[in-house]
CSV table of C-alpha atoms in Angstrom, one decimal:
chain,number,residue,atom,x,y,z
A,220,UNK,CA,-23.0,-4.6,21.6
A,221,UNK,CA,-20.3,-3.6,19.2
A,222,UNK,CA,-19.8,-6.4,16.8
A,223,UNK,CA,-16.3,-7.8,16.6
A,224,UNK,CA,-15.6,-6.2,12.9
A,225,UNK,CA,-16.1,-2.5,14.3
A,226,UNK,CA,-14.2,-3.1,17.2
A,227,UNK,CA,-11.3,-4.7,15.0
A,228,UNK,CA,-11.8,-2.0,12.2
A,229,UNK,CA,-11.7,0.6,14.6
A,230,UNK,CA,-8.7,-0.4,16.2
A,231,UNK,CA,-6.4,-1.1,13.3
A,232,UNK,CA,-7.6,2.4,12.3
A,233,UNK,CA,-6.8,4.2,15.5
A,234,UNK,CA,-3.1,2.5,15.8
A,235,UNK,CA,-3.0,3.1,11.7
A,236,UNK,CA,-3.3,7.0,12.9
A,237,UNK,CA,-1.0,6.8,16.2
A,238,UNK,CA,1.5,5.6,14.3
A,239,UNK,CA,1.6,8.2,11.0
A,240,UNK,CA,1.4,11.3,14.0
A,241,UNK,CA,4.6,9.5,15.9
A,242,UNK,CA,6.2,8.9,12.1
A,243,UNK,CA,5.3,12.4,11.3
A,244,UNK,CA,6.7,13.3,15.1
A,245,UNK,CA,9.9,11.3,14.6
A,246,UNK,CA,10.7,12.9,11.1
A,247,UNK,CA,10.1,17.0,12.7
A,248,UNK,CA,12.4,15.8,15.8
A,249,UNK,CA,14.6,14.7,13.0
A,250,UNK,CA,14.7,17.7,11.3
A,251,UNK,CA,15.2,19.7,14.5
A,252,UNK,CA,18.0,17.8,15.5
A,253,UNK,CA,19.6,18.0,11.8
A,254,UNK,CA,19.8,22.1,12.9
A,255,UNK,CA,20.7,22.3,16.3
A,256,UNK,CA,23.2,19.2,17.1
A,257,UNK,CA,26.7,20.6,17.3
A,258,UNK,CA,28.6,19.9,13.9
A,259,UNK,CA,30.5,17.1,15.5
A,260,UNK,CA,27.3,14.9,16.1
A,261,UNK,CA,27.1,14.2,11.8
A,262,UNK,CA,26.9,10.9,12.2
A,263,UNK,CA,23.8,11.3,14.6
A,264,UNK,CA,22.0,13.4,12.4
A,265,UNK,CA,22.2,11.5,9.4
A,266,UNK,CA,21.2,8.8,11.9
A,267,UNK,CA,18.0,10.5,13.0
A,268,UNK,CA,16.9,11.4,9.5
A,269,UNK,CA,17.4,7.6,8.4
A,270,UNK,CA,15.0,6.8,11.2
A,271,UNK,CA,12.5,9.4,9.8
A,272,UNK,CA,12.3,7.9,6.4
A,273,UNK,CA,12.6,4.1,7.4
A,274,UNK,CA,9.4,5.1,9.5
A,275,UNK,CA,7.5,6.9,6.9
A,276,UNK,CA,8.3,3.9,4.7
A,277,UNK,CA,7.0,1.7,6.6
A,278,UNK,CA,3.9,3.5,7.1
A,279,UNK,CA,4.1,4.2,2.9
A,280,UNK,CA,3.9,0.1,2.9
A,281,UNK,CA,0.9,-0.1,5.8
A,282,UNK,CA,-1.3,2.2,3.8
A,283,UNK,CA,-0.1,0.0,0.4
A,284,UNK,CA,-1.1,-2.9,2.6
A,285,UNK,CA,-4.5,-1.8,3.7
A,286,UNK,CA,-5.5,-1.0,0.3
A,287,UNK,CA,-5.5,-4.2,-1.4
A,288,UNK,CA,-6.8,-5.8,2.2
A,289,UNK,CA,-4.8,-6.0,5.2
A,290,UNK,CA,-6.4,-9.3,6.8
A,291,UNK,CA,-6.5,-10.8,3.6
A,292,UNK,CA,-3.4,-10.1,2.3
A,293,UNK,CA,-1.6,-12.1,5.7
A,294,UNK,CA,-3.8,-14.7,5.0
A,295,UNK,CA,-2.5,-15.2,1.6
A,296,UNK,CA,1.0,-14.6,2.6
A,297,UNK,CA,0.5,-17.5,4.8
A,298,UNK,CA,-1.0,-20.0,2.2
A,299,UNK,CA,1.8,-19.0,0.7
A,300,UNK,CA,4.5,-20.4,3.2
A,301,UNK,CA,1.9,-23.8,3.1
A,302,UNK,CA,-0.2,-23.4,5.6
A,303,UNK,CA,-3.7,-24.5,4.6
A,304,UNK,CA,-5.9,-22.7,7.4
A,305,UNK,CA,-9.3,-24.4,6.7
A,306,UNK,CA,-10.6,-22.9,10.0
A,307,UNK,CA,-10.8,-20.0,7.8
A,308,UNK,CA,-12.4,-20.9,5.1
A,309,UNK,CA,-15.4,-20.3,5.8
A,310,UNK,CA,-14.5,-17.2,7.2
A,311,UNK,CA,-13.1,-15.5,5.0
A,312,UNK,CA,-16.0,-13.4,3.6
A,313,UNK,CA,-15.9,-12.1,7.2
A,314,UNK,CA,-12.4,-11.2,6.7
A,315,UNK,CA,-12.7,-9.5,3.5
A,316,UNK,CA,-15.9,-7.3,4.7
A,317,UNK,CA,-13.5,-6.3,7.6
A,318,UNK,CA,-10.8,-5.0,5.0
A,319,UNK,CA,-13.6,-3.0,2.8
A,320,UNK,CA,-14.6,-1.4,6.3
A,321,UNK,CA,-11.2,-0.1,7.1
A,322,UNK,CA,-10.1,0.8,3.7
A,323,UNK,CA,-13.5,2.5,2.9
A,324,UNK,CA,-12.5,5.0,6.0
A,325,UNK,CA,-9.8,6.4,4.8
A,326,UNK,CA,-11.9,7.6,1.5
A,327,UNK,CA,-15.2,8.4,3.2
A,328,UNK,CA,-13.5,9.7,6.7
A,329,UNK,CA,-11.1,11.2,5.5
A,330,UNK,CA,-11.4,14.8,7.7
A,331,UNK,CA,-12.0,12.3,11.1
A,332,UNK,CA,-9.1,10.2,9.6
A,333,UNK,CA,-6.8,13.6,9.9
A,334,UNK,CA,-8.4,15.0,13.3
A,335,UNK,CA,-7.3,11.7,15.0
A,336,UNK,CA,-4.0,11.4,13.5
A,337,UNK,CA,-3.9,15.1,14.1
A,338,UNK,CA,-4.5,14.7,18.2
A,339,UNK,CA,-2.4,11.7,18.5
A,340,UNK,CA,0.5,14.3,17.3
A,341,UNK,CA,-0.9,16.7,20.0
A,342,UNK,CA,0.0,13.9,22.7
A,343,UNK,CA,3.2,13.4,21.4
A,344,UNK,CA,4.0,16.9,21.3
A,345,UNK,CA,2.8,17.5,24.8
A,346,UNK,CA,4.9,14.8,25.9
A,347,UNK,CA,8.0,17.2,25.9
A,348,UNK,CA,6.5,19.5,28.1
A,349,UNK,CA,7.6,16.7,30.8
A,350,UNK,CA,11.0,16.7,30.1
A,351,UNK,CA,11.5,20.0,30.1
A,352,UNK,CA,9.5,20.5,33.8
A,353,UNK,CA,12.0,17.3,35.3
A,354,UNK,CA,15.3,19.5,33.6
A,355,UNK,CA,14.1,21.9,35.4
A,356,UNK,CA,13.1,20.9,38.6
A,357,UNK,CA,16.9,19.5,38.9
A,358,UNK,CA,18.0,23.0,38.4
A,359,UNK,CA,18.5,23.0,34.5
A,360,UNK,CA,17.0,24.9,31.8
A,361,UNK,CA,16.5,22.7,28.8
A,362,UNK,CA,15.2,24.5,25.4
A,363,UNK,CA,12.4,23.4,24.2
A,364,UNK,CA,13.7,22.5,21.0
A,365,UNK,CA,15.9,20.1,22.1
A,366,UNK,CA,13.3,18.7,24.3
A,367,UNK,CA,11.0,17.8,21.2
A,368,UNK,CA,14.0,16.1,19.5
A,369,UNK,CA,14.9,13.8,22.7
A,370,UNK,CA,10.6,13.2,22.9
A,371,UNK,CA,10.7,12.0,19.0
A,372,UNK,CA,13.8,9.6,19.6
A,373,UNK,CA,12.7,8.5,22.9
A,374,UNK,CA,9.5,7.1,21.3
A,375,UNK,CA,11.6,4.7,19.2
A,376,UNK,CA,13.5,3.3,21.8
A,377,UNK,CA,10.1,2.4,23.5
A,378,UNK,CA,9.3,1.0,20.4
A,379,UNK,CA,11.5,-1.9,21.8
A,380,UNK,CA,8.2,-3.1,24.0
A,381,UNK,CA,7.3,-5.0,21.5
A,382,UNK,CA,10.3,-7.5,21.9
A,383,UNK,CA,11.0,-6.5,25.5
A,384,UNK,CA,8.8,-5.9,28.1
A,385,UNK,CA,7.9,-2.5,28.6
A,386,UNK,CA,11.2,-1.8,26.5
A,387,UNK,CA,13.5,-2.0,29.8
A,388,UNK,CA,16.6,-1.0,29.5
A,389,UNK,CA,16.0,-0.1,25.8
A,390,UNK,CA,14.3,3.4,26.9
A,391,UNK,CA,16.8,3.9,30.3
A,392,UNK,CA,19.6,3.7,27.4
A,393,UNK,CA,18.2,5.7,24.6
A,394,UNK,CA,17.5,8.8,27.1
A,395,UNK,CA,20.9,8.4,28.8
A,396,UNK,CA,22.1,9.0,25.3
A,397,UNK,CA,20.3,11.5,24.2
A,398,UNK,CA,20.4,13.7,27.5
A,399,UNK,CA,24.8,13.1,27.1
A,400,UNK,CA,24.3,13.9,22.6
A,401,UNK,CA,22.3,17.4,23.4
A,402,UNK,CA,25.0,18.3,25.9
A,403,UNK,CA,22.9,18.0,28.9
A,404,UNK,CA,24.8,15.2,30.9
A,405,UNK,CA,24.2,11.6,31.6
A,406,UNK,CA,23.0,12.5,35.5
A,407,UNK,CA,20.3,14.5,34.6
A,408,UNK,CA,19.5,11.8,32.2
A,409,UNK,CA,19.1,8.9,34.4
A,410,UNK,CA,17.4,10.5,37.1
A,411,UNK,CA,14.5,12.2,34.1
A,412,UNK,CA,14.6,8.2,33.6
A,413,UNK,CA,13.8,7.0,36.4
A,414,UNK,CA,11.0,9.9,37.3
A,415,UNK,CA,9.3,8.3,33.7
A,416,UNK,CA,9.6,4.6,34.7
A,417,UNK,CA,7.8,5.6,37.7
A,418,UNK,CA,5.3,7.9,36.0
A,419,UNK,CA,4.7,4.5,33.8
A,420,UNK,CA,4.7,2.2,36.8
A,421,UNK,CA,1.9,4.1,38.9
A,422,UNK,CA,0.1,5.1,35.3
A,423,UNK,CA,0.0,1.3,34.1
């Protein structure tokens, strides 16, 4: 019995705050990689912190979006390019009640805004934990520092899902790198890859 506004609503606010914790995850595995990749990797670190900022753009811009109406300003954008929409129409009060209810969240909710955002960063986090329980199981010790960097970084390559299925290849690749850039070796990388496929696999 949840109308389809509060389930909408609630949903673009949940992924709104999944996605400034794994920005705010990125940018701290950014700055721990900036201190402890060897000084021949510069080119990598100025990498990683151009990923950081390009993602807390972008969520600089969602928040932008979301004030003046999210809904409503893609359905202008779309007039825009000619598209008439008269489905809509009649809709579009709907729409705009839709975009008060998310907006007015982030100004009424604010402390539920934070603890959600707050344990989506927990998750991330605790993702590194795994990588450093595979390292070890295969008879290396990986510091934990290094661990949270590779977690960060491996969370944009499976960003890639959204163009590729399930981001294969894109995530195999990006951990083989990272595993061979923090001087841990390629073959300890693709076998931590394919223990997270599976772990995906059997938790899909």
């Amino acid at each position: 019995n949840v109308t389809v506004i509060t389930a909408i609503s609630a949903a673009v606010r949940s992924k709104t705050a999944q996605s400034v914790a794994q920005s705010t995850f990125i940018a701290m595995g950014a700055v721990v990689a900036a201190f402890t990749l060897p000084t021949e990797h510069v080119a990598m670190k100025w990498a990683f912190a151009g990923m950081a900022v390009i993602g807390f753009t972008m969520m600089a811009l969602l928040f932008k979006i979301q004030k003046h109406g999210m809904f409503t300003t893609i359905l202008g954008w779309v007039r825009k390019l000619g598209f008439k929409l008269q489905s809509l129409g009649s809709k579009e009060e709907k729409i705009r009640e839709l975009d008060n209810q998310i907006f007015e969240f982030y100004n009424r909710d604010k402390k539920h805004f934070h603890w959600c955002t707050f344990t989506y960063l927990v998750g991330w986090m605790f993702d590194t934990v795994e990588i450093m329980v595979v390292a070890h199981l295969f008879g290396a010790e990986m510091a934990w520092h290094h661990a949270f960097a590779m977690e960060a970084f491996i969370s944009i390559a499976r960003g890639f899902n959204t163009v590729v299925p399930a981001a294969l290849g894109f995530q195999e690749l990006g951990i083989l790198g990272l595993f061979s850039i923090f001087g841990y070796g390629p073959e300890l990388g693709e076998n931590y890859a394919i223990i997270r496929r599976g772990r995906d696999v059997v938790f899909a």
